[in-house]
Short mmCIF file of C-alpha atoms and ligand atoms in Angstrom, two decimals:
data_model
loop_
_atom_site.label_atom_id
_atom_site.label_comp_id
_atom_site.label_asym_id
_atom_site.label_seq_id
_atom_site.Cartn_x
_atom_site.Cartn_y
_atom_site.Cartn_z
CA MET A 1 23.74 13.78 3.75
CA LEU A 2 21.87 14.94 0.79
CA ILE A 3 19.07 16.37 0.72
CA PRO A 4 17.16 15.54 -2.36
CA LYS A 5 17.04 18.87 -4.28
CA ILE A 6 13.36 18.72 -5.09
CA LEU A 7 12.69 18.94 -1.32
CA ILE A 8 13.90 22.82 0.11
CA PRO A 9 10.84 24.10 -1.79
CA ILE A 10 8.42 22.15 -0.09
CA ILE A 11 10.19 22.17 2.91
CA LEU A 12 10.80 25.67 2.86
CA SER A 13 7.01 26.40 1.33
CA ALA A 14 5.84 24.41 4.29
CA ARG A 15 7.49 26.82 6.39
CA ILE A 16 6.30 30.28 5.09
CA SER A 17 3.15 29.18 3.13
CA SER A 18 -0.32 30.66 4.99
CA GLN A 19 -2.10 27.80 3.45
CA PRO A 20 -4.95 26.22 5.21
CA VAL A 21 -4.24 23.37 7.29
CA THR A 22 -6.77 21.11 9.16
CA ALA A 23 -6.12 20.91 13.13
CA GLY A 24 -2.59 22.08 12.72
CA TYR A 25 -1.79 19.26 9.88
CA ASN A 26 -0.41 19.66 6.58
CA TYR A 27 -1.78 16.92 4.87
CA LYS A 28 -0.61 17.98 1.39
CA GLU A 29 3.07 18.18 2.35
CA ALA A 30 2.38 14.86 4.13
CA LEU A 31 0.75 13.12 1.19
CA LYS A 32 3.75 14.97 -1.02
CA LEU A 33 6.12 12.88 1.16
CA SER A 34 4.36 9.90 1.12
CA LEU A 35 4.89 9.91 -3.02
CA LEU A 36 8.69 10.37 -2.37
CA PHE A 37 8.86 6.92 -0.01
CA TYR A 38 6.97 5.19 -2.49
CA GLU A 39 9.47 6.58 -5.50
CA ALA A 40 12.83 5.37 -2.79
CA GLN A 41 10.95 1.90 -3.22
CA ARG A 42 11.06 1.57 -6.80
CA SER A 43 12.91 -1.27 -8.74
CA GLY A 44 14.35 -1.66 -12.00
CA ILE A 45 15.09 1.00 -14.09
CA LEU A 46 14.39 4.51 -12.78
CA PRO A 47 13.14 7.23 -15.29
CA GLU A 48 15.24 10.11 -15.19
CA SER A 49 12.40 12.23 -13.29
CA ASN A 50 13.81 9.96 -10.19
CA ARG A 51 14.07 12.57 -7.29
CA ILE A 52 15.69 9.90 -4.67
CA SER A 53 19.60 11.10 -5.21
CA TRP A 54 20.61 8.03 -3.07
CA ARG A 55 18.69 5.61 -5.57
CA SER A 56 19.64 4.27 -9.05
CA ASP A 57 19.16 0.96 -11.21
CA SER A 58 18.51 -2.08 -9.33
CA ALA A 59 17.97 -5.50 -9.84
CA LEU A 60 18.26 -5.71 -13.51
CA ASN A 61 18.49 -9.54 -13.69
CA ASP A 62 15.11 -10.12 -12.70
CA GLN A 63 13.62 -12.58 -14.66
CA GLY A 64 11.05 -15.63 -14.85
CA ILE A 65 11.72 -18.96 -15.57
CA LYS A 66 12.37 -18.57 -19.58
CA GLY A 67 13.95 -15.38 -19.11
CA GLU A 68 10.45 -13.08 -19.09
CA ASP A 69 11.57 -9.45 -17.81
CA LEU A 70 10.43 -8.83 -14.45
CA THR A 71 12.22 -5.57 -14.15
CA GLY A 72 10.84 -2.76 -12.24
CA GLY A 73 7.90 -2.75 -9.40
CA TYR A 74 8.38 -1.71 -5.97
CA TYR A 75 10.57 -3.43 -3.12
CA ASP A 76 8.53 -3.98 -0.21
CA ALA A 77 10.16 -3.10 2.78
CA ALA A 78 13.67 -2.56 4.15
CA ASP A 79 14.10 -5.56 1.96
CA PHE A 80 14.07 -6.34 -1.53
CA VAL A 81 11.68 -9.37 -2.36
CA LYS A 82 9.13 -8.09 -4.51
CA PHE A 83 5.31 -9.01 -3.49
CA GLY A 84 3.24 -9.70 -5.99
CA PHE A 85 0.35 -9.54 -3.10
CA THR A 86 1.12 -5.96 -1.22
CA ILE A 87 2.34 -4.07 -4.34
CA ALA A 88 -0.98 -5.19 -5.99
CA TYR A 89 -2.97 -4.19 -2.61
CA SER A 90 -0.96 -0.73 -2.26
CA MET A 91 -2.10 -0.02 -5.77
CA THR A 92 -5.36 -0.72 -5.57
CA ILE A 93 -5.69 1.55 -2.39
CA LEU A 94 -3.98 4.74 -4.03
CA ALA A 95 -5.72 4.41 -7.22
CA TRP A 96 -9.10 4.26 -5.00
CA GLY A 97 -8.13 7.46 -3.58
CA LEU A 98 -7.58 8.89 -6.90
CA VAL A 99 -10.96 8.28 -8.03
CA SER A 100 -12.25 9.16 -4.98
CA TYR A 101 -10.88 12.15 -4.56
CA GLU A 102 -9.47 13.36 -8.13
CA GLU A 103 -10.63 17.21 -7.53
CA THR A 104 -8.36 17.22 -4.59
CA TYR A 105 -5.51 15.72 -6.12
CA ARG A 106 -5.63 17.93 -9.09
CA ARG A 107 -6.23 21.01 -6.71
CA ILE A 108 -3.07 20.60 -4.74
CA GLY A 109 -1.33 19.29 -8.20
CA GLN A 110 -0.51 15.42 -7.08
CA HIS A 111 -2.45 13.79 -9.54
CA ASN A 112 0.27 13.19 -12.19
CA ALA A 113 2.24 12.35 -9.64
CA THR A 114 0.18 9.60 -7.80
CA ALA A 115 -1.16 8.35 -11.14
CA GLU A 116 2.68 7.58 -11.87
CA ALA A 117 3.12 6.11 -8.18
CA ILE A 118 0.25 3.76 -9.37
CA LYS A 119 1.54 3.10 -13.32
CA TRP A 120 4.91 2.17 -11.76
CA GLY A 121 2.97 -1.15 -10.04
CA THR A 122 0.68 -1.86 -12.36
CA ASP A 123 3.75 -1.61 -15.53
CA TYR A 124 5.11 -4.52 -13.41
CA ILE A 125 2.01 -6.47 -12.19
CA ILE A 126 1.24 -6.27 -16.54
CA LYS A 127 4.86 -7.92 -17.03
CA CYS A 128 4.39 -10.52 -14.19
CA HIS A 129 1.51 -11.45 -16.16
CA THR A 130 2.49 -13.50 -18.84
CA ALA A 131 -0.17 -15.58 -19.85
CA PRO A 132 -3.75 -15.51 -19.13
CA PHE A 133 -3.60 -18.19 -16.37
CA GLU A 134 -0.06 -17.58 -14.93
CA PHE A 135 1.45 -15.02 -13.11
CA TYR A 136 5.04 -14.07 -11.23
CA ALA A 137 3.38 -13.80 -7.57
CA GLN A 138 6.97 -13.00 -6.36
CA VAL A 139 10.51 -12.16 -7.24
CA GLY A 140 13.56 -12.69 -4.67
CA ASP A 141 13.89 -15.40 -1.56
CA PHE A 142 13.35 -14.23 1.72
CA PRO A 143 16.01 -16.87 3.26
CA SER A 144 18.59 -15.19 0.99
CA ASP A 145 17.49 -11.70 1.18
CA HIS A 146 17.45 -11.30 4.60
CA LYS A 147 20.89 -12.39 4.83
CA PHE A 148 21.74 -8.98 2.99
CA TRP A 149 21.78 -5.60 4.51
CA GLY A 150 22.73 -3.00 1.88
CA ARG A 151 21.81 -1.02 -1.50
CA PRO A 152 19.34 -2.38 -3.80
CA GLU A 153 21.75 -1.15 -6.42
CA GLU A 154 24.13 -4.02 -4.67
CA LEU A 155 22.07 -7.17 -4.62
CA ASN A 156 24.04 -9.93 -5.86
CA MET A 157 22.36 -13.15 -4.66
CA THR A 158 20.01 -15.19 -6.64
CA ARG A 159 16.81 -13.54 -7.31
CA PRO A 160 13.85 -16.58 -7.94
CA ALA A 161 11.02 -16.18 -9.60
CA HIS A 162 7.66 -17.53 -8.30
CA LYS A 163 4.87 -18.30 -10.57
CA ILE A 164 1.12 -19.32 -9.97
CA ASP A 165 -0.22 -21.20 -12.58
CA LYS A 166 -3.52 -23.64 -13.30
CA ASP A 167 -1.61 -26.23 -11.33
CA GLN A 168 -0.20 -24.25 -8.72
CA PRO A 169 -2.77 -21.82 -7.90
CA GLY A 170 -2.93 -18.32 -6.08
CA SER A 171 -6.73 -16.76 -6.01
CA ASP A 172 -5.82 -14.18 -3.46
CA VAL A 173 -3.04 -13.15 -5.27
CA ALA A 174 -4.42 -13.02 -8.50
CA ALA A 175 -7.50 -11.39 -7.82
CA GLU A 176 -5.66 -8.94 -5.78
CA ALA A 177 -3.61 -8.08 -8.97
CA ALA A 178 -7.04 -8.09 -11.18
CA ALA A 179 -8.06 -5.55 -8.24
CA ALA A 180 -5.56 -3.47 -8.95
CA LEU A 181 -5.39 -3.14 -12.68
CA ALA A 182 -8.96 -2.53 -12.99
CA SER A 183 -9.11 0.27 -10.08
CA ALA A 184 -5.82 2.01 -12.19
CA SER A 185 -7.89 1.41 -15.11
CA ILE A 186 -10.59 3.88 -13.93
CA VAL A 187 -7.65 6.52 -13.30
CA PHE A 188 -6.35 5.79 -16.57
CA GLN A 189 -9.90 5.89 -18.26
CA LYS A 190 -9.40 9.86 -18.96
CA ILE A 191 -6.10 10.63 -19.60
CA ASP A 192 -4.50 7.53 -21.19
CA PRO A 193 -7.52 4.78 -22.53
CA ASP A 194 -5.23 2.74 -24.02
CA TYR A 195 -3.44 1.93 -21.17
CA SER A 196 -6.49 1.73 -19.35
CA HIS A 197 -7.72 -0.46 -21.73
CA GLU A 198 -5.19 -2.84 -21.23
CA LEU A 199 -5.25 -2.76 -17.84
CA ILE A 200 -9.02 -4.00 -17.95
CA ARG A 201 -7.66 -6.97 -20.38
CA HIS A 202 -5.26 -8.26 -17.84
CA SER A 203 -7.35 -7.29 -14.94
CA THR A 204 -10.41 -9.65 -16.62
CA GLU A 205 -7.73 -12.81 -17.19
CA LEU A 206 -6.18 -12.87 -13.92
CA PHE A 207 -9.93 -12.48 -12.60
CA ASP A 208 -11.04 -15.61 -14.40
CA PHE A 209 -7.50 -17.10 -13.29
CA ALA A 210 -8.23 -16.72 -10.07
CA TYR A 211 -11.94 -17.19 -10.08
CA GLU A 212 -11.56 -20.42 -11.74
CA TYR A 213 -8.64 -22.05 -10.61
CA ARG A 214 -9.06 -21.77 -6.87
CA GLY A 215 -6.04 -21.90 -4.13
CA LEU A 216 -4.09 -19.96 -1.54
CA PHE A 217 -0.49 -18.55 -2.86
CA LEU A 218 0.58 -19.71 0.78
CA ASP A 219 -0.08 -23.42 0.23
CA THR A 220 1.20 -23.33 -3.49
CA PHE A 221 4.46 -21.83 -2.27
CA PRO A 222 5.04 -21.94 1.63
CA GLY A 223 7.81 -19.93 2.08
CA SER A 224 5.83 -17.06 1.69
CA LYS A 225 4.04 -17.57 5.06
CA HIS A 226 7.45 -16.03 6.99
CA TYR A 227 6.29 -12.49 6.01
CA HIS A 228 2.65 -12.72 4.52
CA GLU A 229 -0.12 -13.94 6.35
CA ASN A 230 -3.70 -14.79 4.46
CA ASP A 231 -6.68 -17.12 5.68
CA ASP A 232 -8.99 -17.26 2.26
CA TYR A 233 -9.61 -15.62 -0.73
CA TYR A 234 -12.80 -14.94 -0.92
CA ASP A 235 -12.59 -11.78 -0.03
CA GLU A 236 -10.25 -10.99 -2.39
CA LEU A 237 -12.18 -12.28 -5.12
CA ALA A 238 -15.37 -10.33 -4.18
CA TRP A 239 -12.91 -7.20 -3.95
CA ALA A 240 -11.49 -7.66 -7.55
CA ALA A 241 -14.76 -8.51 -8.87
CA ILE A 242 -16.22 -5.04 -7.68
CA TRP A 243 -13.54 -3.23 -9.24
CA LEU A 244 -14.25 -5.00 -11.95
CA TYR A 245 -17.48 -4.06 -11.92
CA LYS A 246 -16.36 -0.22 -11.26
CA ALA A 247 -14.03 -0.04 -14.09
CA THR A 248 -16.44 -1.97 -16.82
CA ARG A 249 -20.28 -1.89 -15.72
CA LEU A 250 -20.64 -5.32 -16.82
CA SER A 251 -23.28 -6.71 -14.48
CA LYS A 252 -21.56 -10.23 -14.05
CA TYR A 253 -19.24 -8.67 -12.09
CA ALA A 254 -21.44 -7.46 -9.62
CA GLU A 255 -23.66 -10.25 -9.43
CA ILE A 256 -20.33 -12.56 -8.82
CA ALA A 257 -19.53 -9.97 -5.96
CA LYS A 258 -23.13 -10.11 -4.67
CA THR A 259 -22.98 -14.13 -4.82
CA LEU A 260 -19.88 -14.14 -2.78
CA TYR A 261 -20.68 -11.89 -0.42
CA THR A 262 -23.80 -13.84 0.49
CA GLU A 263 -22.32 -17.57 0.41
CA HIS A 264 -19.33 -16.47 1.82
CA ASN A 265 -20.42 -14.67 5.14
CA LEU A 266 -18.13 -11.42 3.59
CA ASN A 267 -20.78 -9.39 6.21
CA GLN A 268 -18.94 -10.17 9.27
CA LYS A 269 -17.45 -7.69 11.27
CA PRO A 270 -13.52 -7.79 10.74
CA LYS A 271 -11.13 -7.39 12.70
CA THR A 272 -9.36 -4.79 10.26
CA PHE A 273 -9.09 -3.04 6.72
CA PHE A 274 -5.56 -3.95 6.16
CA TYR A 275 -3.81 -5.94 3.02
CA ASN A 276 -5.07 -9.35 3.72
CA SER A 277 -8.31 -8.56 4.97
CA LYS A 278 -10.62 -6.78 2.15
CA TYR A 279 -13.81 -7.17 4.29
CA ALA A 280 -14.54 -3.76 5.45
CA GLY A 281 -13.47 -2.70 1.76
CA ILE A 282 -16.28 -4.66 -0.16
CA GLN A 283 -18.57 -3.47 2.23
CA VAL A 284 -18.41 -0.03 1.49
CA LEU A 285 -18.13 -0.30 -2.10
CA LEU A 286 -21.40 -2.35 -2.60
CA SER A 287 -22.82 0.32 -0.17
CA GLN A 288 -21.46 3.13 -2.15
CA GLU A 289 -22.82 1.20 -6.04
CA PHE A 290 -26.17 -0.51 -4.40
CA LYS A 291 -27.37 1.94 -1.31
CA ASN A 292 -28.40 -1.48 -0.04
CA GLN A 293 -29.31 -1.64 3.70
CA GLU A 294 -27.58 -4.97 4.02
CA TYR A 295 -24.11 -3.55 2.67
CA VAL A 296 -24.62 -0.32 4.76
CA GLN A 297 -25.52 -2.14 7.59
CA ALA A 298 -22.09 -4.12 7.71
CA ILE A 299 -19.98 -1.40 7.29
CA LYS A 300 -21.23 0.78 10.01
CA GLU A 301 -21.28 -1.88 12.26
CA PHE A 302 -17.46 -1.90 11.29
CA CYS A 303 -17.13 1.50 11.83
CA ASP A 304 -19.00 2.21 14.86
CA PHE A 305 -17.10 -0.82 16.26
CA ALA A 306 -13.97 1.06 14.89
CA VAL A 307 -14.91 4.63 16.96
CA ASP A 308 -16.21 2.84 20.01
CA GLY A 309 -15.17 -0.52 20.41
CA MET A 310 -11.94 -1.21 19.21
CA ASP A 311 -8.69 -1.07 21.52
CA LYS A 312 -7.14 1.87 21.86
CA THR A 313 -3.80 3.23 23.32
CA PRO A 314 -4.16 5.87 25.82
CA LYS A 315 -3.69 8.78 23.54
CA GLY A 316 -6.24 7.09 21.43
CA LEU A 317 -4.70 5.58 18.39
CA ILE A 318 -6.68 2.30 17.29
CA TYR A 319 -4.50 -0.48 18.29
CA ILE A 320 -4.96 -3.74 15.98
CA ASN A 321 -1.20 -5.25 16.14
CA LYS A 322 1.79 -4.51 17.40
CA LEU A 323 3.46 -5.14 13.85
CA GLY A 324 2.23 -2.02 11.87
CA THR A 325 0.04 -0.34 14.43
CA LEU A 326 -0.03 3.02 12.40
CA ALA A 327 -1.16 1.02 9.35
CA HIS A 328 -4.08 -0.74 10.68
CA ALA A 329 -5.26 2.73 12.09
CA ALA A 330 -4.57 4.48 8.92
CA SER A 331 -6.11 2.13 6.46
CA ILE A 332 -9.40 1.46 8.90
CA SER A 333 -9.78 5.60 9.32
CA TYR A 334 -9.44 5.22 5.41
CA VAL A 335 -12.25 2.79 4.93
CA CYS A 336 -14.28 4.33 7.69
CA LEU A 337 -13.58 7.86 5.90
CA GLN A 338 -15.28 6.48 2.66
CA ALA A 339 -18.00 5.38 4.74
CA SER A 340 -19.11 8.40 6.38
CA ASN A 341 -21.59 10.19 3.81
CA PHE A 342 -24.19 7.58 2.58
CA ASP A 343 -27.62 9.01 4.07
CA LYS A 344 -26.35 11.42 5.92
CA PRO A 345 -22.81 12.41 7.38
CA GLU A 346 -21.10 10.29 9.94
CA ASP A 347 -19.12 13.35 11.56
CA LYS A 348 -17.77 10.53 13.95
CA TYR A 349 -16.23 8.41 11.25
CA VAL A 350 -14.68 11.70 10.21
CA ASN A 351 -13.47 12.67 13.43
CA LEU A 352 -12.26 9.30 14.04
CA ALA A 353 -10.04 9.60 10.80
CA LYS A 354 -8.95 12.98 11.56
CA ASP A 355 -8.34 12.52 15.24
CA GLN A 356 -5.82 9.00 13.90
CA ALA A 357 -4.10 11.08 11.44
CA ALA A 358 -3.10 13.76 13.91
CA TYR A 359 -1.71 10.89 15.89
CA ILE A 360 0.39 9.70 13.06
CA LEU A 361 1.55 13.44 12.29
CA GLY A 362 2.65 14.51 15.90
CA SER A 363 -0.54 14.89 18.17
CA THR A 364 1.78 13.03 20.55
CA GLY A 365 4.67 15.59 20.09
CA PHE A 366 6.08 13.09 17.57
CA SER A 367 5.46 12.28 14.23
CA TYR A 368 5.77 8.67 12.44
CA LEU A 369 5.97 9.92 9.20
CA VAL A 370 9.74 10.29 8.29
CA GLY A 371 10.35 14.44 7.28
CA TYR A 372 7.40 15.35 8.50
CA GLY A 373 7.19 17.98 11.41
CA ASP A 374 10.44 18.80 13.62
CA SER A 375 10.42 15.92 15.16
CA TYR A 376 10.04 12.20 13.43
CA PRO A 377 11.82 8.48 13.04
CA LYS A 378 15.70 8.75 12.29
CA GLN A 379 16.03 5.38 12.32
CA PRO A 380 13.64 3.69 10.22
CA HIS A 381 13.99 -0.21 9.62
CA HIS A 382 15.15 0.13 5.95
CA ALA A 383 18.41 -0.72 4.33
CA ALA A 384 18.80 1.41 1.28
CA SER A 385 19.06 4.72 3.72
CA SER A 386 20.54 3.49 6.00
CA CYS A 387 23.70 3.50 3.61
CA LYS A 388 25.92 6.34 3.33
CA ASP A 389 26.65 8.07 0.05
CA LEU A 390 29.21 6.48 -2.63
CA PRO A 391 31.38 5.36 -2.46
CA ALA A 392 31.13 3.48 1.55
CA VAL A 393 30.38 0.01 1.89
CA CYS A 394 26.94 -0.59 3.03
CA ASN A 395 26.26 -3.25 5.71
CA TRP A 396 25.73 -4.86 8.68
CA ASP A 397 27.17 -2.52 9.95
CA ASP A 398 25.31 0.14 9.16
CA PHE A 399 22.11 -2.06 10.36
CA ARG A 400 23.55 -1.68 13.92
CA SER A 401 24.71 1.81 13.84
CA THR A 402 23.23 3.38 16.28
CA LYS A 403 23.61 6.96 14.44
CA PRO A 404 20.21 8.28 12.11
CA ASN A 405 20.32 6.94 8.87
CA PRO A 406 22.35 8.64 6.39
CA GLN A 407 19.65 9.12 3.38
CA ILE A 408 16.51 10.56 5.33
CA LEU A 409 13.55 8.10 4.26
CA TYR A 410 10.76 10.90 3.51
CA GLY A 411 7.52 10.05 3.77
CA ALA A 412 7.76 6.39 5.16
CA LEU A 413 5.17 5.21 7.73
CA VAL A 414 7.15 3.45 10.16
CA SER A 415 5.03 0.38 12.21
CA GLY A 416 4.62 2.62 15.23
CA PRO A 417 4.12 2.43 18.72
CA SER A 418 3.37 -0.41 21.46
CA GLN A 419 -0.52 -0.42 23.09
CA ILE A 420 0.86 1.81 25.72
CA ASP A 421 2.46 3.96 23.18
CA HIS A 422 5.79 3.29 23.83
CA TYR A 423 8.24 3.88 20.86
CA GLU A 424 11.66 3.45 20.44
CA ASP A 425 13.45 4.64 17.58
CA VAL A 426 15.88 1.84 16.65
CA ARG A 427 16.63 0.57 13.54
CA GLU A 428 17.10 -2.82 14.63
CA GLU A 429 13.25 -2.99 15.96
CA TYR A 430 11.38 -3.39 13.13
CA LEU A 431 8.29 -3.95 15.58
CA TYR A 432 8.52 0.06 16.14
CA ASN A 433 10.50 0.89 13.05
CA GLU A 434 9.34 -1.28 9.73
CA VAL A 435 8.38 0.57 6.78
CA THR A 436 6.68 -1.14 4.15
CA ILE A 437 4.88 -0.01 0.76
CA ASP A 438 1.47 -1.24 2.23
CA TYR A 439 1.62 0.43 5.15
CA ASN A 440 2.04 3.88 3.42
CA ALA A 441 -1.32 3.21 1.13
CA GLY A 442 -3.92 3.59 3.52
CA LEU A 443 -2.44 6.59 5.03
CA HIS A 444 -2.03 8.32 1.34
CA SER A 445 -5.59 7.76 1.05
CA LEU A 446 -6.59 8.41 3.93
CA LEU A 447 -4.89 11.82 3.70
CA ALA A 448 -6.36 12.65 0.26
CA GLY A 449 -9.76 12.17 2.01
CA LEU A 450 -9.37 14.50 4.69
CA MET A 451 -8.31 17.32 2.46
CA GLN A 452 -11.45 16.39 0.28
CA HIS A 453 -13.63 16.41 2.89
CA PHE A 454 -12.29 19.31 5.27
CA ASN A 455 -11.48 21.01 1.75
CA SER A 456 -8.03 21.92 3.04
C1 NAG B 13 2.34 13.41 -16.01
O1 NAG B 13 2.56 14.18 -16.89
C2 NAG B 13 3.99 13.97 -17.82
C3 NAG B 13 4.32 15.00 -18.51
O2 NAG B 13 3.02 15.94 -18.97
C4 NAG B 13 3.16 13.58 -18.93
O3 NAG B 13 4.15 12.89 -19.90
C5 NAG B 13 2.61 11.71 -18.18
O4 NAG B 13 2.20 10.92 -18.99
C6 NAG B 13 1.92 12.54 -16.95
N1 NAG B 13 1.73 11.18 -15.95
C7 NAG B 13 0.25 10.31 -15.79
C8 NAG B 13 0.60 8.85 -15.69
O5 NAG B 13 -0.01 10.43 -16.42
C1 NAG B 14 27.97 -10.63 -3.51
O1 NAG B 14 28.50 -9.63 -2.35
C2 NAG B 14 29.43 -10.09 -1.30
C3 NAG B 14 29.85 -8.75 -0.66
O2 NAG B 14 30.64 -8.02 -1.52
C4 NAG B 14 30.45 -11.18 -1.61
O3 NAG B 14 31.35 -11.37 -0.30
C5 NAG B 14 29.76 -12.28 -2.17
O4 NAG B 14 30.96 -13.33 -2.63
C6 NAG B 14 28.93 -11.92 -3.24
N1 NAG B 14 28.02 -13.03 -3.86
C7 NAG B 14 27.98 -13.44 -4.87
C8 NAG B 14 27.13 -14.67 -5.35
O5 NAG B 14 28.44 -12.78 -5.94
#
């Protein structure tokens, strides 16, 4: 078993340092671990700075219908499909956290690393945007991918690329990609202005595409319903419009967002804040930009409901769904932490966020973030980390093995416990142990927000 060398100092310093921790949790260490998870999910040619010893270049033949280079980006989860939708959502949430809590990121020395994680995603999104009205929304296929269990470096199935265009639109995916690039452009305004401009250019084109050619990716490519759900695209359109407004300050984007908000009931109290439900995010961003009571009221209703109304497990975890339990709790907590200081500080939202983060990091005696604390998931549902060191073969026997994953998937947030706090650390049980790039995103920005709030 190889421990990435870079982790040794992190672990040692966590044990010996007397840095401030909040409620006994070291958010900084957790955030640094989460960055390692994003590194482990990288596809394409890895840079020399790669810290994951058991990963190397992979999926170098990923390409579009005309041979366009589609290498890079992130694998979604245990498997190796690259979903534009979840990659874009994850980058938007990371960028939102980075622009909101920039000083904290700089103070803890993780601004550069998080910007790099975002750029890994946005570089790929730009590659997928091969023409103004053309976007490769997915690379790889669920059925063929799921016949394989092993290392990404050894993928050998065909990986078809699925394109949306004028005839087969996907407003949800195109708008989410626009949101990712717009939010990232704010990150790069100061550190790399040329890149920031490039991000804006692609973002505005993707937004026009999403807005003018309406359709759901699910309808264009029904095969995608195996793994992602989305009912409509109005929230993605408004979300992208607000991000473009924040990035460009062009009032037309604010007007579009406000109009969509009114015409498509975006004031509704949603069930959650998640990759396929951006209502609460829109409400909080509109509130922050325009201080209008209508928007403030909407997000407060949602967050009050999160505090008092949503189902909780006996030990206090917000319970939305058996898949991604912890990720729902983390992203709801994040959006409500964003909503915690409009007119007067809302301590109850901060407390909610702190308690949910505590549950994730160990208040029940178990941490659901791999590598954090003494007791954490040993068998995340994740192919690459289930493989022994080369030259051992890796296949379904490793999937079925009852031993810990030979590689520690540092920083991965697992799906989490059931409605009654029941959890089993079993690789095959994806309901408990699934990991994905979008699960981690809300937690990542939540941790930064808590650090900023508590100056910890
Ligand atoms: C991170 O820092 C390195 C070294 O200073 C620099 O080359 C790189 O551009 C930075 N990355 C980002 C995304 O700012
Ligand atoms: C992929 O690899 C497996 C296992 O080595 C092998 O059985 C299979 O024939 C390969 N498929 C292709 C398309 O090369």
